[in-house]
mmCIF file of C-alpha atoms in Angstrom:
data_model
loop_
_atom_site.group_PDB
_atom_site.id
_atom_site.type_symbol
_atom_site.label_atom_id
_atom_site.label_comp_id
_atom_site.label_asym_id
_atom_site.label_seq_id
_atom_site.Cartn_x
_atom_site.Cartn_y
_atom_site.Cartn_z
ATOM 1 C CA UNK Y 1114 2.301 -45.942 -113.470
ATOM 2 C CA UNK Y 1115 2.080 -43.656 -111.813
ATOM 3 C CA UNK Y 1116 -2.428 -42.938 -112.842
ATOM 4 C CA UNK Y 1117 -2.815 -45.761 -110.839
ATOM 5 C CA UNK Y 1118 -0.568 -45.306 -107.836
ATOM 6 C CA UNK Y 1119 -1.593 -41.529 -107.534
ATOM 7 C CA UNK Y 1120 -5.519 -41.673 -108.485
ATOM 8 C CA UNK Y 1121 -6.976 -44.577 -105.434
ATOM 9 C CA UNK Y 1122 -4.432 -42.865 -103.084
ATOM 10 C CA UNK Y 1123 -6.009 -40.537 -99.987
ATOM 11 C CA UNK Y 1124 -3.451 -36.947 -99.715
ATOM 12 C CA UNK Y 1125 -2.858 -37.058 -97.045
ATOM 13 C CA UNK Y 1126 -2.968 -33.388 -95.653
ATOM 14 C CA UNK Y 1127 0.052 -31.401 -95.049
ATOM 15 C CA UNK Y 1128 0.949 -31.123 -91.273
ATOM 16 C CA UNK Y 1129 2.446 -28.217 -90.273
ATOM 17 C CA UNK Y 1130 5.532 -27.269 -88.574
ATOM 18 C CA UNK Y 1131 4.851 -26.664 -85.038
ATOM 19 C CA UNK Y 1132 5.126 -22.754 -84.539
ATOM 20 C CA UNK Y 1133 7.198 -21.315 -81.803
ATOM 21 C CA UNK Y 1134 4.826 -19.600 -80.106
ATOM 22 C CA UNK Y 1135 2.223 -22.183 -80.275
ATOM 23 C CA UNK Y 1136 2.178 -23.806 -76.307
ATOM 24 C CA UNK Y 1137 3.837 -26.924 -75.773
ATOM 25 C CA UNK Y 1138 1.521 -29.371 -73.931
ATOM 26 C CA UNK Y 1139 3.528 -30.198 -71.333
ATOM 27 C CA UNK Y 1140 5.377 -26.788 -70.613
ATOM 28 C CA UNK Y 1141 3.728 -24.987 -67.508
ATOM 29 C CA UNK Y 1142 2.465 -21.729 -68.193
ATOM 30 C CA UNK Y 1143 3.864 -18.878 -65.785
ATOM 31 C CA UNK Y 1144 1.617 -17.732 -63.597
ATOM 32 C CA UNK Y 1145 0.457 -13.923 -64.969
ATOM 33 C CA UNK Y 1146 1.829 -10.888 -63.290
ATOM 34 C CA UNK Y 1147 -0.130 -8.843 -61.078
ATOM 35 C CA UNK Y 1148 -0.612 -5.498 -61.489
ATOM 36 C CA UNK Y 1149 -0.372 -3.125 -58.421
ATOM 37 C CA UNK Y 1150 2.474 -5.248 -56.798
ATOM 38 C CA UNK Y 1151 4.289 -2.732 -55.145
ATOM 39 C CA UNK Y 1152 1.681 -0.615 -54.311
ATOM 40 C CA UNK Y 1153 0.257 -3.470 -52.134
ATOM 41 C CA UNK Y 1154 3.618 -3.495 -50.818
ATOM 42 C CA UNK Y 1155 3.559 -0.055 -49.781
ATOM 43 C CA UNK Y 1156 -0.288 -0.267 -48.055
ATOM 44 C CA UNK Y 1157 1.051 -3.385 -45.406
ATOM 45 C CA UNK Y 1158 4.185 -1.200 -45.177
ATOM 46 C CA UNK Y 1159 1.437 1.544 -44.060
ATOM 47 C CA UNK Y 1160 -0.835 -1.172 -41.963
ATOM 48 C CA UNK Y 1161 2.070 -2.317 -40.302
ATOM 49 C CA UNK Y 1162 3.290 1.568 -38.882
ATOM 50 C CA UNK Y 1163 -0.252 2.681 -38.502
ATOM 51 C CA UNK Y 1164 -0.516 -0.391 -36.159
ATOM 52 C CA UNK Y 1165 2.945 -0.068 -34.200
ATOM 53 C CA UNK Y 1166 2.370 3.721 -33.666
ATOM 54 C CA UNK Y 1167 -1.179 2.415 -32.156
ATOM 55 C CA UNK Y 1168 0.141 0.152 -29.672
ATOM 56 C CA UNK Y 1169 3.246 2.582 -28.969
ATOM 57 C CA UNK Y 1170 0.101 5.097 -28.899
ATOM 58 C CA UNK Y 1171 -1.315 2.821 -25.865
ATOM 59 C CA UNK Y 1172 1.280 1.982 -24.510
ATOM 60 C CA UNK Y 1173 1.292 5.670 -23.100
ATOM 61 C CA UNK Y 1174 -1.886 5.840 -22.236
ATOM 62 C CA UNK Y 1175 -2.327 3.411 -20.142
ATOM 63 C CA UNK Y 1176 1.211 3.780 -18.368
ATOM 64 C CA UNK Y 1177 -0.551 7.178 -17.619
ATOM 65 C CA UNK Y 1178 -3.702 5.713 -16.138
ATOM 66 C CA UNK Y 1179 -1.411 3.685 -13.475
ATOM 67 C CA UNK Y 1180 0.556 7.115 -12.641
ATOM 68 C CA UNK Y 1181 -2.540 8.556 -12.288
ATOM 69 C CA UNK Y 1182 -3.241 6.115 -10.069
ATOM 70 C CA UNK Y 1183 -0.580 5.222 -8.436
ATOM 71 C CA UNK Y 1184 -0.773 9.485 -7.641
ATOM 72 C CA UNK Y 1185 -4.845 9.169 -6.038
ATOM 73 C CA UNK Y 1186 -3.107 6.450 -4.315
ATOM 74 C CA UNK Y 1187 -0.811 7.800 -2.490
ATOM 75 C CA UNK Y 1188 -3.027 11.636 -1.962
ATOM 76 C CA UNK Y 1189 -5.622 8.986 -0.329
ATOM 77 C CA UNK Y 1190 -3.163 7.333 2.047
ATOM 78 C CA UNK Y 1191 -2.327 10.243 3.460
ATOM 79 C CA UNK Y 1192 -5.336 11.465 3.780
ATOM 80 C CA UNK Y 1193 -6.397 8.560 6.017
ATOM 81 C CA UNK Y 1194 -3.149 8.836 7.471
ATOM 82 C CA UNK Y 1195 -3.992 12.083 8.759
ATOM 83 C CA UNK Y 1196 -7.979 11.559 9.653
ATOM 84 C CA UNK Y 1197 -6.817 8.426 11.594
ATOM 85 C CA UNK Y 1198 -3.941 10.657 13.889
ATOM 86 C CA UNK Y 1199 -6.921 13.555 14.363
ATOM 87 C CA UNK Y 1200 -9.526 10.574 15.898
ATOM 88 C CA UNK Y 1201 -5.746 9.467 17.714
ATOM 89 C CA UNK Y 1202 -5.266 12.382 19.532
ATOM 90 C CA UNK Y 1203 -9.661 12.904 20.354
ATOM 91 C CA UNK Y 1204 -9.758 9.034 21.856
ATOM 92 C CA UNK Y 1205 -6.161 9.328 23.204
ATOM 93 C CA UNK Y 1206 -4.284 11.016 25.975
ATOM 94 C CA UNK Y 1207 -0.149 11.440 24.768
ATOM 95 C CA UNK Y 1208 2.345 13.257 26.667
ATOM 96 C CA UNK Y 1209 6.312 13.132 26.731
ATOM 97 C CA UNK Y 1210 7.872 12.153 29.534
ATOM 98 C CA UNK Y 1211 11.551 12.080 31.144
ATOM 99 C CA UNK Y 1212 12.852 9.162 32.411
ATOM 100 C CA UNK Y 1213 11.779 8.572 35.313
ATOM 101 C CA UNK Y 1214 10.390 5.774 37.667
ATOM 102 C CA UNK Y 1215 6.747 6.091 35.893
ATOM 103 C CA UNK Y 1216 7.653 5.127 32.829
ATOM 104 C CA UNK Y 1217 10.459 2.662 33.457
ATOM 105 C CA UNK Y 1218 7.882 0.563 35.416
ATOM 106 C CA UNK Y 1219 5.235 1.018 31.993
ATOM 107 C CA UNK Y 1220 8.218 -0.349 30.206
ATOM 108 C CA UNK Y 1221 9.634 -3.140 32.569
ATOM 109 C CA UNK Y 1222 6.132 -4.911 31.438
ATOM 110 C CA UNK Y 1223 6.847 -8.011 29.228
ATOM 111 C CA UNK Y 1224 3.892 -9.720 27.190
ATOM 112 C CA UNK Y 1225 2.516 -12.921 28.222
ATOM 113 C CA UNK Y 1226 0.242 -14.114 25.388
ATOM 114 C CA UNK Y 1227 0.359 -11.341 22.067
ATOM 115 C CA UNK Y 1228 -2.878 -12.685 20.579
ATOM 116 C CA UNK Y 1229 -4.150 -10.742 23.513
ATOM 117 C CA UNK Y 1230 -2.623 -7.317 24.147
ATOM 118 C CA UNK Y 1231 -5.972 -6.099 25.830
ATOM 119 C CA UNK Y 1232 -3.927 -7.793 29.438
ATOM 120 C CA UNK Y 1233 -0.652 -5.537 28.272
ATOM 121 C CA UNK Y 1234 -2.756 -2.537 28.708
ATOM 122 C CA UNK Y 1235 -4.263 -3.741 32.432
ATOM 123 C CA UNK Y 1236 -1.037 -4.536 33.825
ATOM 124 C CA UNK Y 1237 0.750 -1.200 32.130
ATOM 125 C CA UNK Y 1238 -2.320 0.359 34.033
ATOM 126 C CA UNK Y 1239 -1.979 -1.076 36.943
ATOM 127 C CA UNK Y 1240 2.159 -0.636 37.146
ATOM 128 C CA UNK Y 1241 1.536 2.755 36.154
ATOM 129 C CA UNK Y 1242 -0.662 3.171 39.367
ATOM 130 C CA UNK Y 1243 1.785 1.814 41.861
ATOM 131 C CA UNK Y 1244 4.142 3.805 40.439
ATOM 132 C CA UNK Y 1245 2.949 6.521 41.105
ATOM 133 C CA UNK Y 1246 1.856 5.636 44.685
ATOM 134 C CA UNK Y 1247 5.835 5.284 45.458
ATOM 135 C CA UNK Y 1248 6.892 7.561 43.573
ATOM 136 C CA UNK Y 1249 8.059 11.026 46.284
ATOM 137 C CA UNK Y 1250 7.514 13.388 43.800
ATOM 138 C CA UNK Y 1251 3.775 12.408 43.420
ATOM 139 C CA UNK Y 1252 1.280 14.540 45.524
ATOM 140 C CA UNK Y 1253 -0.320 13.412 48.615
ATOM 141 C CA UNK Y 1254 -4.430 14.232 47.422
ATOM 142 C CA UNK Y 1255 -3.376 12.540 43.849
ATOM 143 C CA UNK Y 1256 -2.371 9.590 46.006
ATOM 144 C CA UNK Y 1257 -4.981 9.441 48.238
ATOM 145 C CA UNK Y 1258 -7.285 8.558 44.434
ATOM 146 C CA UNK Y 1259 -5.080 6.274 43.264
ATOM 147 C CA UNK Y 1260 -4.805 4.231 46.391
ATOM 148 C CA UNK Y 1261 -8.839 3.850 46.488
ATOM 149 C CA UNK Y 1262 -9.208 2.684 43.350
ATOM 150 C CA UNK Y 1263 -6.356 0.167 43.635
ATOM 151 C CA UNK Y 1264 -8.093 -0.994 47.312
ATOM 152 C CA UNK Y 1265 -12.180 -1.278 44.906
ATOM 153 C CA UNK Y 1266 -10.609 -3.339 42.232
ATOM 154 C CA UNK Y 1267 -8.233 -5.739 43.346
ATOM 155 C CA UNK Y 1268 -7.777 -8.021 40.430
ATOM 156 C CA UNK Y 1269 -7.109 -6.494 37.415
ATOM 157 C CA UNK Y 1270 -9.100 -8.411 35.293
ATOM 158 C CA UNK Y 1271 -11.623 -6.130 36.403
ATOM 159 C CA UNK Y 1272 -10.266 -2.797 34.666
ATOM 160 C CA UNK Y 1273 -10.665 -5.072 31.349
ATOM 161 C CA UNK Y 1274 -14.023 -3.210 30.805
ATOM 162 C CA UNK Y 1275 -12.308 0.635 31.342
ATOM 163 C CA UNK Y 1276 -8.447 1.137 30.486
ATOM 164 C CA UNK Y 1277 -7.969 0.193 26.792
ATOM 165 C CA UNK Y 1278 -4.997 2.049 25.913
ATOM 166 C CA UNK Y 1279 -1.455 2.286 28.046
ATOM 167 C CA UNK Y 1280 1.548 2.678 26.614
ATOM 168 C CA UNK Y 1281 5.022 3.592 27.288
ATOM 169 C CA UNK Y 1282 8.421 4.177 25.092
ATOM 170 C CA UNK Y 1283 11.182 6.366 24.110
ATOM 171 C CA UNK Y 1284 11.840 8.163 21.737
ATOM 172 C CA UNK Y 1285 13.946 7.288 18.440
ATOM 173 C CA UNK Y 1286 16.692 9.893 18.370
ATOM 174 C CA UNK Y 1287 16.448 10.654 22.521
ATOM 175 C CA UNK Y 1288 16.584 7.736 24.935
ATOM 176 C CA UNK Y 1289 15.684 9.995 27.846
ATOM 177 C CA UNK Y 1290 12.210 11.185 26.670
ATOM 178 C CA UNK Y 1291 9.138 8.776 26.707
ATOM 179 C CA UNK Y 1292 5.688 9.101 24.486
ATOM 180 C CA UNK Y 1293 2.912 7.861 27.155
ATOM 181 C CA UNK Y 1294 -0.498 6.783 25.671
ATOM 182 C CA UNK Y 1295 -3.526 6.572 27.741
ATOM 183 C CA UNK Y 1296 -7.172 5.661 26.574
ATOM 184 C CA UNK Y 1297 -10.095 5.200 28.967
ATOM 185 C CA UNK Y 1298 -13.716 4.706 29.319
ATOM 186 C CA UNK Y 1299 -15.565 8.077 30.733
ATOM 187 C CA UNK Y 1300 -15.884 6.460 34.291
ATOM 188 C CA UNK Y 1301 -12.322 6.325 34.297
ATOM 189 C CA UNK Y 1302 -11.439 9.711 33.761
ATOM 190 C CA UNK Y 1303 -11.221 10.977 36.694
ATOM 191 C CA UNK Y 1304 -8.210 8.141 37.301
ATOM 192 C CA UNK Y 1305 -6.955 9.209 33.970
ATOM 193 C CA UNK Y 1306 -6.722 13.045 35.462
ATOM 194 C CA UNK Y 1307 -4.691 12.157 37.985
ATOM 195 C CA UNK Y 1308 -2.362 10.120 36.553
ATOM 196 C CA UNK Y 1309 -1.470 12.807 34.001
ATOM 197 C CA UNK Y 1310 -0.955 15.052 37.073
ATOM 198 C CA UNK Y 1311 1.329 12.607 38.456
ATOM 199 C CA UNK Y 1312 2.832 12.582 34.920
ATOM 200 C CA UNK Y 1313 3.609 16.332 34.677
ATOM 201 C CA UNK Y 1314 4.563 16.448 38.688
ATOM 202 C CA UNK Y 1315 7.587 14.577 37.446
ATOM 203 C CA UNK Y 1316 7.995 17.127 34.300
ATOM 204 C CA UNK Y 1317 5.944 15.072 31.198
ATOM 205 C CA UNK Y 1318 3.944 17.894 29.337
ATOM 206 C CA UNK Y 1319 0.459 16.940 27.498
ATOM 207 C CA UNK Y 1320 0.223 16.787 23.776
ATOM 208 C CA UNK Y 1321 -2.720 18.831 22.068
ATOM 209 C CA UNK Y 1322 -3.471 18.166 18.577
ATOM 210 C CA UNK Y 1323 -2.708 15.019 16.087
ATOM 211 C CA UNK Y 1324 0.634 13.088 16.018
ATOM 212 C CA UNK Y 1325 2.733 14.419 13.999
ATOM 213 C CA UNK Y 1326 3.693 12.469 11.012
ATOM 214 C CA UNK Y 1327 5.521 9.106 10.819
ATOM 215 C CA UNK Y 1328 7.924 8.329 8.406
ATOM 216 C CA UNK Y 1329 6.508 6.243 6.283
ATOM 217 C CA UNK Y 1330 4.311 9.269 5.356
ATOM 218 C CA UNK Y 1331 7.335 11.589 4.695
ATOM 219 C CA UNK Y 1332 8.450 9.159 2.365
ATOM 220 C CA UNK Y 1333 4.984 8.492 0.694
ATOM 221 C CA UNK Y 1334 4.340 13.207 0.484
ATOM 222 C CA UNK Y 1335 7.913 13.197 -1.325
ATOM 223 C CA UNK Y 1336 8.118 10.521 -3.597
ATOM 224 C CA UNK Y 1337 4.562 12.959 -4.292
ATOM 225 C CA UNK Y 1338 6.404 15.915 -4.945
ATOM 226 C CA UNK Y 1339 8.794 14.128 -7.206
ATOM 227 C CA UNK Y 1340 6.239 13.204 -9.416
#
């Protein structure tokens, strides 16, 4: 009985039990652990620190450049203001005059057309000449010259080509003193000399050299000194 049952039957191979260490198809493989991970992290931190230091260095450079630009701009502005004051002194006659009829006549002029300040200068010049003719303290020889000037220039517009500047204003801290500024062409230099002598006869003093620094110039210099 066991002969026929076993001779013609193909013997099936014995399947070995799955090894505990063999890989199961449905199980995911763990990703390989990269070597040197800690070293890479350290390198990234070092790169970030280097970038931060470089950024701070660029900030300092930018701040220094802006500081240099501000300082040089302030120095240049002071130099330009000084040159302007020197040129102004060469072209403009400046006098300090106490309160009198001459400066009051000039300061009473009201601007009729702010877009044309040259008309105001001519108007103040005309009022100054009339005040000189009416002022008893002005010498007669000066009045004769100014009277001739008035008669030969019947229209104030005739003065426009010759009178460039004529102003008067009180001091900010001493309203009893006034600064008078005059600028005329060479054709009117003899008339300007007569006006100067008239103002001197009333206590005025002729100023030489550049005007003093303005308040803005003083503030700029103080800011430079503090740097």
